[in-house]
Short mmCIF file of C-alpha atoms in Angstrom, two decimals:
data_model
loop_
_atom_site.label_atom_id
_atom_site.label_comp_id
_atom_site.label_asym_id
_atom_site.label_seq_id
_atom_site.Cartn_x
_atom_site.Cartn_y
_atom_site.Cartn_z
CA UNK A 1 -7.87 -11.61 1.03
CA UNK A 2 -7.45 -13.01 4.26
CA UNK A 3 -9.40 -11.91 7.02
CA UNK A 4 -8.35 -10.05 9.94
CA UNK A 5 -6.76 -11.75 12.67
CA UNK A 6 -8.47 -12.40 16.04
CA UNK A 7 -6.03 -11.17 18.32
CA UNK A 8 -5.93 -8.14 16.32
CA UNK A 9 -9.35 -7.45 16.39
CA UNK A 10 -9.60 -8.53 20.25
CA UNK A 11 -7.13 -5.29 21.01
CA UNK A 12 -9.03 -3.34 17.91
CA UNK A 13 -12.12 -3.86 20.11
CA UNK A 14 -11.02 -3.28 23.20
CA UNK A 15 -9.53 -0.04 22.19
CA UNK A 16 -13.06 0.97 20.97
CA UNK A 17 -15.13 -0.06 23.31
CA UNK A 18 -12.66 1.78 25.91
CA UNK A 19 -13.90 5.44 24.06
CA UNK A 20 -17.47 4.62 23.32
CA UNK A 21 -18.92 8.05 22.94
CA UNK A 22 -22.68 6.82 20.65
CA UNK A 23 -25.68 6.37 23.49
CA UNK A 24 -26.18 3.14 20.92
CA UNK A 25 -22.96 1.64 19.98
CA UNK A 26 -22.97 -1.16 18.01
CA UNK A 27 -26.15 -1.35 16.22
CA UNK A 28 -26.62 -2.20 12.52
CA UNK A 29 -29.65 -1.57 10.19
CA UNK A 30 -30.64 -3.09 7.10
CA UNK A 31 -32.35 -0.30 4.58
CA UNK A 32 -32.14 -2.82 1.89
CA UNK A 33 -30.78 -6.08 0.42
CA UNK A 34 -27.44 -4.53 -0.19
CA UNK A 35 -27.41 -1.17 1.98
CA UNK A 36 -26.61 -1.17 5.51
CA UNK A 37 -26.10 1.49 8.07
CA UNK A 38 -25.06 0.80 11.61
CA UNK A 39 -22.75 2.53 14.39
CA UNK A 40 -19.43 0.72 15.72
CA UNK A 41 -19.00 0.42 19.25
CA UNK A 42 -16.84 4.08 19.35
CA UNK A 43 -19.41 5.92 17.99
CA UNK A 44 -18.23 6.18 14.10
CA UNK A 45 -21.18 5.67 12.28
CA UNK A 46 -20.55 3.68 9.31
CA UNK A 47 -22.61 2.89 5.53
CA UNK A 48 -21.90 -0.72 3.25
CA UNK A 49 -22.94 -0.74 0.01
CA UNK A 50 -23.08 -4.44 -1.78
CA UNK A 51 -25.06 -4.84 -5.50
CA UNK A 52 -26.80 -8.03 -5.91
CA UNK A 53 -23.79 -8.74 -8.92
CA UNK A 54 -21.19 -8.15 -6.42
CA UNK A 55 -17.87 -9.14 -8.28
CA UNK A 56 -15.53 -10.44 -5.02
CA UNK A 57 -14.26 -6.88 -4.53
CA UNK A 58 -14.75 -4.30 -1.74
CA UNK A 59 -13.30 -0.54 -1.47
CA UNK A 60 -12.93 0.89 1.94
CA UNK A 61 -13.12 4.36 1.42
CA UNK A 62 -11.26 7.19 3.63
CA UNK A 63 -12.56 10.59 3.61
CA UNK A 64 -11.10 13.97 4.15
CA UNK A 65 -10.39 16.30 6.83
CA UNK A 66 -14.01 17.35 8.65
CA UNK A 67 -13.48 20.49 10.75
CA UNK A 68 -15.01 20.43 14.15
CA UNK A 69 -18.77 21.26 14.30
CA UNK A 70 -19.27 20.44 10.85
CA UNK A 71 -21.67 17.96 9.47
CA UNK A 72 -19.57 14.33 9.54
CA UNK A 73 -21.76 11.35 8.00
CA UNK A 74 -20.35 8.36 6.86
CA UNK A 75 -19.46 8.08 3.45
CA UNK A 76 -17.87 5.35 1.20
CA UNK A 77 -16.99 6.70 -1.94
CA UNK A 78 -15.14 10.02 -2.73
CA UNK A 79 -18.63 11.01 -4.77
CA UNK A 80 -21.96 10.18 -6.01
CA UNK A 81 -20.96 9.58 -9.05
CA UNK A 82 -17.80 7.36 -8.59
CA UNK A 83 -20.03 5.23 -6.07
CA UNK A 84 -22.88 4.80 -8.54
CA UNK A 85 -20.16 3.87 -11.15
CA UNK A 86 -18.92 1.32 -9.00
CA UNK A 87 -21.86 -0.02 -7.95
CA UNK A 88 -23.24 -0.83 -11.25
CA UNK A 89 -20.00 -2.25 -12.04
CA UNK A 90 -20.51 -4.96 -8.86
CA UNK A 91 -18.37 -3.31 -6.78
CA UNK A 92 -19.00 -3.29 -2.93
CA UNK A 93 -18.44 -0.57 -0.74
CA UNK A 94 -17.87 0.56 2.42
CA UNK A 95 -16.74 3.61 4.91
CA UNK A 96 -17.33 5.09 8.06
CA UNK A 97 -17.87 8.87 9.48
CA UNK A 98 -14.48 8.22 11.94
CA UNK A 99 -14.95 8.58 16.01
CA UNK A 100 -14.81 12.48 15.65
CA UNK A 101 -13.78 15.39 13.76
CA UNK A 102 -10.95 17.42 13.49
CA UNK A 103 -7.33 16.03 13.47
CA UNK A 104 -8.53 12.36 14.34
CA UNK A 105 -5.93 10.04 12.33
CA UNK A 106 -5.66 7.88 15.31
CA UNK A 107 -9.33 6.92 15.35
CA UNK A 108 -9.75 6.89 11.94
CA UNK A 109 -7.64 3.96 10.94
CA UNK A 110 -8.98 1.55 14.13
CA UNK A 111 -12.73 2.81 12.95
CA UNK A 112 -11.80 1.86 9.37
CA UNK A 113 -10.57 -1.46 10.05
CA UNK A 114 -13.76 -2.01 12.36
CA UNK A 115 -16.07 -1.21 9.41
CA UNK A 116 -13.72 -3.83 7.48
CA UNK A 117 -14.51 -6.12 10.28
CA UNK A 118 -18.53 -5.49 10.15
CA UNK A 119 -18.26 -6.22 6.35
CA UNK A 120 -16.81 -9.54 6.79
CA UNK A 121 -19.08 -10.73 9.47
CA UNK A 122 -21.99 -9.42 7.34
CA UNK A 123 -21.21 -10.50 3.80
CA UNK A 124 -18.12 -12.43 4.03
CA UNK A 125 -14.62 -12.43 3.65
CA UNK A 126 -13.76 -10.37 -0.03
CA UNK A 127 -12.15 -11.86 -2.58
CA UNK A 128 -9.85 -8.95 -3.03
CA UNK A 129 -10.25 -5.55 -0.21
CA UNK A 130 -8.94 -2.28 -1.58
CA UNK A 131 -8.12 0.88 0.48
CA UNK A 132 -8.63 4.02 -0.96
CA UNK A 133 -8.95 7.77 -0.37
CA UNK A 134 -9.14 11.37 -0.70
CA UNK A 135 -7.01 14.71 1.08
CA UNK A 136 -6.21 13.33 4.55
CA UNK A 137 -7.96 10.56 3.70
CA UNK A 138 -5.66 9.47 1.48
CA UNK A 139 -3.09 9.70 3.87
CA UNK A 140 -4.71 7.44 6.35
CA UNK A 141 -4.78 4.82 3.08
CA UNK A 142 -1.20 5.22 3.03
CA UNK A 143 -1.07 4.70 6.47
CA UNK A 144 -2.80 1.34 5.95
CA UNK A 145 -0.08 0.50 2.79
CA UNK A 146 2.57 1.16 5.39
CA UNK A 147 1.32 -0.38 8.36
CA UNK A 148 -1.63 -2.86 7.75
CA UNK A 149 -0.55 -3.63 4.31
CA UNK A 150 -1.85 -7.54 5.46
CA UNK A 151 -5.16 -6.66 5.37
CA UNK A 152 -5.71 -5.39 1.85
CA UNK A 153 -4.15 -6.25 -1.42
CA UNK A 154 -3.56 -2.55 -2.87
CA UNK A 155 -4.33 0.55 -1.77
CA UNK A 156 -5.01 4.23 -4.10
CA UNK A 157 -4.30 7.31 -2.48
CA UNK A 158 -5.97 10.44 -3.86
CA UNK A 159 -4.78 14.01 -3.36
CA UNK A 160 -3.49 12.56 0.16
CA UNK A 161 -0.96 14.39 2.60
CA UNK A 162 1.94 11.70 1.41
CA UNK A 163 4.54 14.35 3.04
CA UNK A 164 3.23 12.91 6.09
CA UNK A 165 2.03 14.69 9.23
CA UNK A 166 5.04 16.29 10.91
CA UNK A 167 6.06 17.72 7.40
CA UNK A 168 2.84 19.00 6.85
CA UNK A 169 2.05 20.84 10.02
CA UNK A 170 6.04 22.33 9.38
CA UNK A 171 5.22 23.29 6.19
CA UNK A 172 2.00 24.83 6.93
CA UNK A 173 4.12 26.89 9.99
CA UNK A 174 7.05 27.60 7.49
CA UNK A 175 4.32 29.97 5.49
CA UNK A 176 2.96 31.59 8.69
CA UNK A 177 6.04 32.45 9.89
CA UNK A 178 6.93 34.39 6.80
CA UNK A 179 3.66 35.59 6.36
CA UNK A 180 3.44 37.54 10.15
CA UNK A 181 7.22 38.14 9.81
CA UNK A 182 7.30 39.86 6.38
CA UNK A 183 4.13 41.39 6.28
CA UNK A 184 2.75 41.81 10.39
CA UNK A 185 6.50 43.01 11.46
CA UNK A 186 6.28 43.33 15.31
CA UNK A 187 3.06 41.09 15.22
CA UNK A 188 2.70 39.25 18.58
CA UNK A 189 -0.23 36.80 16.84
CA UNK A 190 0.42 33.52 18.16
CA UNK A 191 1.40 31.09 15.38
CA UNK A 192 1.58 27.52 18.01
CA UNK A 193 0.08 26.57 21.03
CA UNK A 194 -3.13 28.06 20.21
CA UNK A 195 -5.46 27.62 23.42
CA UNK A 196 -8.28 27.62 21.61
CA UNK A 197 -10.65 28.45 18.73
CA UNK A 198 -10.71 32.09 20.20
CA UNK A 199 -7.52 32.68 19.98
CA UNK A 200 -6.86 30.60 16.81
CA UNK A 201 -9.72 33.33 14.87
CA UNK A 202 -8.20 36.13 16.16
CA UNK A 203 -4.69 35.35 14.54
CA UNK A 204 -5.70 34.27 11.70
CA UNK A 205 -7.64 37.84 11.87
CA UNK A 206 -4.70 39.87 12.40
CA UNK A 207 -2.65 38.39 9.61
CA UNK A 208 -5.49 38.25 6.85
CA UNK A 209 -6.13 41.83 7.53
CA UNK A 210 -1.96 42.32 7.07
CA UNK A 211 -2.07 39.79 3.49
CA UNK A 212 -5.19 42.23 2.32
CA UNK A 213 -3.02 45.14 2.89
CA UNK A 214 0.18 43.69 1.56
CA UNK A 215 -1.62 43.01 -1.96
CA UNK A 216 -2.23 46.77 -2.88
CA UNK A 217 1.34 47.68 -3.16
CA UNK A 218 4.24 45.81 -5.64
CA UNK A 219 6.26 45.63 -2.52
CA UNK A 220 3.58 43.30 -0.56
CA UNK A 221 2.70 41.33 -3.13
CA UNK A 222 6.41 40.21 -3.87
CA UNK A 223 6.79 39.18 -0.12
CA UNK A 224 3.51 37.23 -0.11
CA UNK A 225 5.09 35.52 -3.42
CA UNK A 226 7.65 34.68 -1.31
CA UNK A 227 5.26 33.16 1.39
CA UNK A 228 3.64 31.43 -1.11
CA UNK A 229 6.82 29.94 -2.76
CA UNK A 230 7.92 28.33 0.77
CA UNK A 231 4.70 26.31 0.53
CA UNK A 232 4.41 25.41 -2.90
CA UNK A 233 1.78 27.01 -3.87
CA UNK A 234 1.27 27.21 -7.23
CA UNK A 235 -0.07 29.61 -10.06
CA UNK A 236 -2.88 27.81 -11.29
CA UNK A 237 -5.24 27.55 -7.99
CA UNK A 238 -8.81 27.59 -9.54
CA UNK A 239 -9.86 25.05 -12.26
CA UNK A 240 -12.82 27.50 -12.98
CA UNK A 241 -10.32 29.98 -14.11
CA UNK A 242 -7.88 29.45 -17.05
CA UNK A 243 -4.28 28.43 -16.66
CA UNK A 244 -1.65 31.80 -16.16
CA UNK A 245 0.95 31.67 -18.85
CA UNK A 246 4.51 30.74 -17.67
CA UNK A 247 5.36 34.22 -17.69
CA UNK A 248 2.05 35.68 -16.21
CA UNK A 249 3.49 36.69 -12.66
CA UNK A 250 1.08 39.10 -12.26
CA UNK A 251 -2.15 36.65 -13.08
CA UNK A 252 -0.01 33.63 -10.58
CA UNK A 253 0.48 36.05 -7.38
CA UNK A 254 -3.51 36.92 -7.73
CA UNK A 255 -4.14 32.92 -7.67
CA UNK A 256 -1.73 32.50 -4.43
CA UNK A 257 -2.58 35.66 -2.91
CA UNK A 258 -6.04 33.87 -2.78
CA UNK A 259 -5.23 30.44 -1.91
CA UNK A 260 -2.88 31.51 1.10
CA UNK A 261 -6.27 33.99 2.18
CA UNK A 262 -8.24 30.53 2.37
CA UNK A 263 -5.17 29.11 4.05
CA UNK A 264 -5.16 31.20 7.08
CA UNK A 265 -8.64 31.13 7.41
CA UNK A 266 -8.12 27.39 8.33
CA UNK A 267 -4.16 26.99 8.78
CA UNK A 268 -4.84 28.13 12.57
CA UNK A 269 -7.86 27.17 13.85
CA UNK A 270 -7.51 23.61 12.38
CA UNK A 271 -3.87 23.69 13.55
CA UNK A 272 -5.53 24.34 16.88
CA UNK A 273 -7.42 21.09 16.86
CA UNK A 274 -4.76 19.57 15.34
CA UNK A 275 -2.57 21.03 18.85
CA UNK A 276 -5.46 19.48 21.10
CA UNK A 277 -5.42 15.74 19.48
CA UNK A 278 -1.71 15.59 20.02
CA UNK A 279 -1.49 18.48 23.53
CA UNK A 280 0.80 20.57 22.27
CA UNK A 281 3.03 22.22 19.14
CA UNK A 282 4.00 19.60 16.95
CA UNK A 283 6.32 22.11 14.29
CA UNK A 284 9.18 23.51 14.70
CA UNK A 285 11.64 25.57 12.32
CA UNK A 286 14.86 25.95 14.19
CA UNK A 287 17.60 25.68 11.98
CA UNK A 288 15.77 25.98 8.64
CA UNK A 289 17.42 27.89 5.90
CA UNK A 290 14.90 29.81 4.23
CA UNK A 291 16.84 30.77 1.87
CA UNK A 292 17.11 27.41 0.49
CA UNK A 293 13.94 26.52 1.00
CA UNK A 294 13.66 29.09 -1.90
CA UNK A 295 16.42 27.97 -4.06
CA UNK A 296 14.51 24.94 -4.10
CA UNK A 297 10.84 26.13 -4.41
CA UNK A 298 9.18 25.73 -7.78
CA UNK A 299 7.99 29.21 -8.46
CA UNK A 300 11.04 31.07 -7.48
CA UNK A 301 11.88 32.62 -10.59
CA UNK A 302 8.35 33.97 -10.23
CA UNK A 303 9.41 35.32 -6.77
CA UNK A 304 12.76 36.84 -8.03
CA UNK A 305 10.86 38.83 -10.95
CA UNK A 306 8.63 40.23 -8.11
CA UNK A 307 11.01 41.30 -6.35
CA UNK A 308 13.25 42.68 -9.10
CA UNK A 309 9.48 44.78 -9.84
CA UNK A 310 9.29 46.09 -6.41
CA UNK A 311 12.60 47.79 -5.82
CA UNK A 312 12.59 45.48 -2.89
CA UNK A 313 16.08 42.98 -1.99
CA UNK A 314 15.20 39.62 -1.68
CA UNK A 315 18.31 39.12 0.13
CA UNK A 316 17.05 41.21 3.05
CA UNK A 317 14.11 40.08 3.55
CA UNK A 318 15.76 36.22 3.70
CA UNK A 319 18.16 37.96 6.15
CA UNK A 320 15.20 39.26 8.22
CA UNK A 321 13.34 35.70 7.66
CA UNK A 322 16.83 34.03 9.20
CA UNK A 323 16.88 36.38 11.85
CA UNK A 324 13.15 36.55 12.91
CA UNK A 325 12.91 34.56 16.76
CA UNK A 326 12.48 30.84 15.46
CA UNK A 327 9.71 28.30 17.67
CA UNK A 328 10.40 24.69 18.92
CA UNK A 329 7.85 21.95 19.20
CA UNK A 330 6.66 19.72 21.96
CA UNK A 331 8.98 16.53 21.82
CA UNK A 332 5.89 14.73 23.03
CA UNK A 333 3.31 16.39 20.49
CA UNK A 334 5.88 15.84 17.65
CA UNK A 335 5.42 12.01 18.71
CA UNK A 336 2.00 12.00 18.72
CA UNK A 337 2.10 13.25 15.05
CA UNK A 338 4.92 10.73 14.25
CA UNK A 339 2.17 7.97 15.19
CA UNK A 340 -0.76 9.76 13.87
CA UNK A 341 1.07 9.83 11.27
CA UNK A 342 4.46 10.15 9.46
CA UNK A 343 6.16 7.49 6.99
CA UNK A 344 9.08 5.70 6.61
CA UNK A 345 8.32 4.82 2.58
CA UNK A 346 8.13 0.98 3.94
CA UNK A 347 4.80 -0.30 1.60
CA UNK A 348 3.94 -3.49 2.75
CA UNK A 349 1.42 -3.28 -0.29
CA UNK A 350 0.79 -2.09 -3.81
CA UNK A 351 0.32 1.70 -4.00
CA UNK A 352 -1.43 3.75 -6.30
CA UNK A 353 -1.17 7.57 -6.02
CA UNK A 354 -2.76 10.53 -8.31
CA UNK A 355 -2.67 14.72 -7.31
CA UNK A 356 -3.57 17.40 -9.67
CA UNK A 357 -1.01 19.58 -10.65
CA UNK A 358 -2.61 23.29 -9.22
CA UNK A 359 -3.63 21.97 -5.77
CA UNK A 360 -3.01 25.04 -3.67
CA UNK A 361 -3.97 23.16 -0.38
CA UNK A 362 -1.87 19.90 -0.96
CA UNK A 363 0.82 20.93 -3.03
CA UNK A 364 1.75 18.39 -5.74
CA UNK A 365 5.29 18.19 -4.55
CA UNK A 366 4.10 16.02 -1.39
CA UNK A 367 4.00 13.21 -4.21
CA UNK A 368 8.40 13.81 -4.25
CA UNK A 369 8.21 13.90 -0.75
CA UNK A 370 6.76 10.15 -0.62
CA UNK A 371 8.75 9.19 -3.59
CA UNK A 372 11.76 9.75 -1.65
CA UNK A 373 10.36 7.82 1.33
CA UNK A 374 9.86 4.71 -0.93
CA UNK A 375 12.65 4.82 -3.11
CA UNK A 376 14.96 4.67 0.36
CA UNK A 377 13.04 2.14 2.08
CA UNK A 378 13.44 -0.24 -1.26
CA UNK A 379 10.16 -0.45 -2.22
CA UNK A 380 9.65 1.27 -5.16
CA UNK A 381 8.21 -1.86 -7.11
CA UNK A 382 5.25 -1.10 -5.13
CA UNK A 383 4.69 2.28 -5.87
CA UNK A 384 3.65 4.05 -8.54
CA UNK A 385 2.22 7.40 -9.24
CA UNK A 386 0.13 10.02 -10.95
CA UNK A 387 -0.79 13.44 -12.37
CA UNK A 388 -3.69 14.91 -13.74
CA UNK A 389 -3.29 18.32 -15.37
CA UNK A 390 -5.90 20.49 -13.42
CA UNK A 391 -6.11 23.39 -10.93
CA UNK A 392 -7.24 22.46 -7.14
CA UNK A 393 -7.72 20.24 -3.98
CA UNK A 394 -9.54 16.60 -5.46
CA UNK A 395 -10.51 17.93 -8.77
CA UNK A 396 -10.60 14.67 -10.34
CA UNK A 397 -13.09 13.58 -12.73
CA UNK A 398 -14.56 10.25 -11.78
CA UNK A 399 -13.09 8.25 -14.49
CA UNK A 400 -9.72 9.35 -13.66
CA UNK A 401 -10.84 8.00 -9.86
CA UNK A 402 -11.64 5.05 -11.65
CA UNK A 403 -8.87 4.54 -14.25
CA UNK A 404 -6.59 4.07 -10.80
CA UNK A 405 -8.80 1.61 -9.77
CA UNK A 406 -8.60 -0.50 -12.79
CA UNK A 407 -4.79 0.27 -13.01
CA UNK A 408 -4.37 -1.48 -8.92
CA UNK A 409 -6.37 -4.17 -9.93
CA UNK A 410 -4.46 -5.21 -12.79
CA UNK A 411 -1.78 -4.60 -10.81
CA UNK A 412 -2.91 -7.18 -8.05
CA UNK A 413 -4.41 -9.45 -10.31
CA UNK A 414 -0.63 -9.87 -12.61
CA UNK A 415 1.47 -8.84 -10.06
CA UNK A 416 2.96 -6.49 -12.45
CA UNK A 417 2.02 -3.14 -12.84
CA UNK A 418 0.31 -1.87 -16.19
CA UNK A 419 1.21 1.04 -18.23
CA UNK A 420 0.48 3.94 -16.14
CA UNK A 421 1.51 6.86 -18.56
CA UNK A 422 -1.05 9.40 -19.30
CA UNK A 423 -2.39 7.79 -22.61
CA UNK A 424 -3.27 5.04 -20.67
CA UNK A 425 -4.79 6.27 -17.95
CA UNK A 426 -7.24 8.77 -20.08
CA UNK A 427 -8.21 6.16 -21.78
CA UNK A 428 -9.20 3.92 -19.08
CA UNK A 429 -10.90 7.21 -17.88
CA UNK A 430 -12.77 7.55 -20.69
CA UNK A 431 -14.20 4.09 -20.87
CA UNK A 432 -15.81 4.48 -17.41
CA UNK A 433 -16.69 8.55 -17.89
CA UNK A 434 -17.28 9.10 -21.16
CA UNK A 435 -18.92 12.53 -21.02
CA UNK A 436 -15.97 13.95 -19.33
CA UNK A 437 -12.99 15.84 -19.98
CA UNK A 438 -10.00 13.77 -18.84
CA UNK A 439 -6.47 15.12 -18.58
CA UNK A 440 -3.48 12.45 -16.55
CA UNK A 441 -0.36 14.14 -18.13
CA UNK A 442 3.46 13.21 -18.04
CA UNK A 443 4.98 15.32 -14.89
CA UNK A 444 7.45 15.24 -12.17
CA UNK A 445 6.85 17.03 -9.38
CA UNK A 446 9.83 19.18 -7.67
CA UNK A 447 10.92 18.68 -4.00
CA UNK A 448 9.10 19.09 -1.36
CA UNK A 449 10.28 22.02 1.18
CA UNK A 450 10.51 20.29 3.98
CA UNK A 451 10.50 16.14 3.88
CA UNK A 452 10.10 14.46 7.22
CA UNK A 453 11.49 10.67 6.72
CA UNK A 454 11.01 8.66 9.54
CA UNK A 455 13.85 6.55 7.94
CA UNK A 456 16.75 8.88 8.44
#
């Protein structure tokens, strides 16, 4: 692994010294031989994690979406248990907390690669440097595959946003649209440009209270299938609860009537910090057929037997989905999310990706999205991905976090990629979790509603 260049780092520096928000920036302390804690010069706190049988390899971890006020320390591994795992395997590690919370891909990846930085000045250049991570963490890591591929030699991507950010904030508006129009008709709840928390609470208020109301009658709960099937969202949501049979509509439109609940209840007012980090609406859905979108959803024949139930016509309520006043984005906030950050499939890397099948807050089908991406761009060779067989966001078991890390490594180490079918992978799971039930399965996802390629 070579290490980071100096000019680089000279602008990497300068950029974080320019937004130092910590009253002590740049301090490091050593709690033991192999555990360090320190802040980098923007304020991102950051932890390191070396065992005295270190084996040449370090994992900088990227961690999920933290909303604003919440607690945000640093962390390096996805869990306890996948970081003590590694660790007794002689595996270093390393992370930071990011400059802030919220929507804050920009600062994430420059504090990253400054935590990369401390390592190296502190331990020494690795003999092989892995990105990895979790829900918007993940996409940050792909972030890295695309854009600072030079600095790592493979990177894993867990659960991430791989549709990219402009999709995803489309996506998300694409269900809130249909929600407020279907089910709040006449609704003046503000969807975009949300001025503030305030505001962002009270929508999500107002169209909640409309969803709760919608789900006592056959009629409301086919539209909010409908809502649900422009998303994604699919009928196995909880991995608490068993899976609904294939023809258990009733049973799947429970599961997304509660996963699009917990979706407003953070759709808005994270969409409203989102709105702040980039000032102003970055989605848009003016010319989108919804009625294709549909078409092309995997759970519409779910949606059609609803609606065949209700006495309801599908066909109007597309019509009055068509004809509903449509909202534009902010050329210069939709830039701010290209940067911060949308794809062109161009892995400069190896890639490793894995998503559970029943994640109602990522959909699976962002995997297509980024398949897509890569297979345009050429660069297939480099990618390869996932599926584990299990209901909701990051459900993995650690040994199927870890099978993907023994699956990149042979993959850097041969240059050619290993088996990655679903025999495979459980039983590299197994060997490192042995207690646990693992479950990678053979599965292609369908497309994504709404791909954003920054290649076309």
């Amino acid at each position: 692994m070579r290490k980071i260049a100096s000019a680089f780092l000279a602008l990497l520096l300068a950029t974080l010294l320019g937004t130092a928000a910590n009253p002590n920036p740049g301090y490091a302390r050593v709690i033991s031989a192999g555990h360090v804690e320190g802040v980098l010069p923007d304020g991102s706190a950051y932890v390191m994690d070396v065992p005295t049988n270190w084996n040449g390899t370090v994992l900088l971890y990227s961690h999920g979406y933290v909303p604003d006020g919440a607690s945000n320390p640093a962390r390096n591994a996805p869990s306890e248990a996948v970081r003590t795992a590694l660790l007794d395997a002689g595996y270093a590690q390393i992370g930071s907390a990011y400059p802030e919370t919220g929507w804050v891909v920009e600062g994430a990846m420059p504090a990253q690669l400054g935590t990369l930085n401390e390592f190296q000045a502190r331990f020494g250049v690795a003999r092989r440097t892995i990105a990895w991570g979790t829900s918007m963490g993940g996409m940050i890591t792909t972030g890295f595959a695309e854009r600072h591929g030079r600095f790592f030699d493979g990177t894993i991507a867990m659960c991430g946003l791989e549709q990219g950010s402009v999709a995803n904030w489309n996506n998300a508006l694409d269900t809130l649209f249909a929600i407020r129009t279907l089910l709040a008709p006449g609704s003046t709840a503000p969807l975009v440009r949300l001025p503030d928390q305030a505001t962002a609470i009270a929508s999500a208020a107002e169209l909640t209270a409309a969803l709760d109301v919608a789900q006592t009658s056959p009629q409301g709960r086919a539209r909010i299938a409908l809502a649900a099937a422009l998303r994604n969202t699919p009928a196995w949501t909880n991995p608490a609860q068993p899976e609904p049979d294939a023809n258990d509509h009733d049973t799947a439109q429970r599961n997304q009537f509660g996963a699009l609940r917990q979706f407003l209840q953070t759709g808005l007012t994270w969409r409203q910090e989102a709105e702040a980090h980039a000032s102003g609406n970055m989605s848009w859905n003016t010319g989108v057929d919804y009625a294709r979108m549909l078409a092309n959803s995997a759970i519409r024949k779910q949606v059609e037997a609803h609606y065949r139930q209700s006495g309801l016509s599908l066909r109007d309520d597309l019509a009055a989905l068509a004809a509903a006043p449509r909202i534009t984005a902010d050329p210069a906030a939709v830039a701010y999310m290209i940067r911060n950050i949308s794809f062109t499939g161009g892995l400069t890397t190896p890639m490793m990706s894995i998503h559970t099948t029943g994640d109602p807050q990522v959909p699976v089908q962002t995997e297509q999205a980024y398949a897509e991406a890569v297979t345009d761009a050429g660069r297939s060779r480099l990618l390869r991905q996932a599926y584990v067989h299990r209901a909701g966001h990051c459900t993995f078991t650690a040994g199927e976090m870890l099978a993907a890390v023994r699956t990149l490594e042979h993959r850097i180490s041969t240059g050619q990629w290993p088996d990655t079918g679903p025999l495979t992978l459980n039983r590299l799971a197994e060997e490192w979790d042995p207690a646990a039930t693992h479950d990678y399965v053979t599965y292609s996802p369908g497309p994504y509603p709404r791909p954003f390629h920054l290649h076309r």
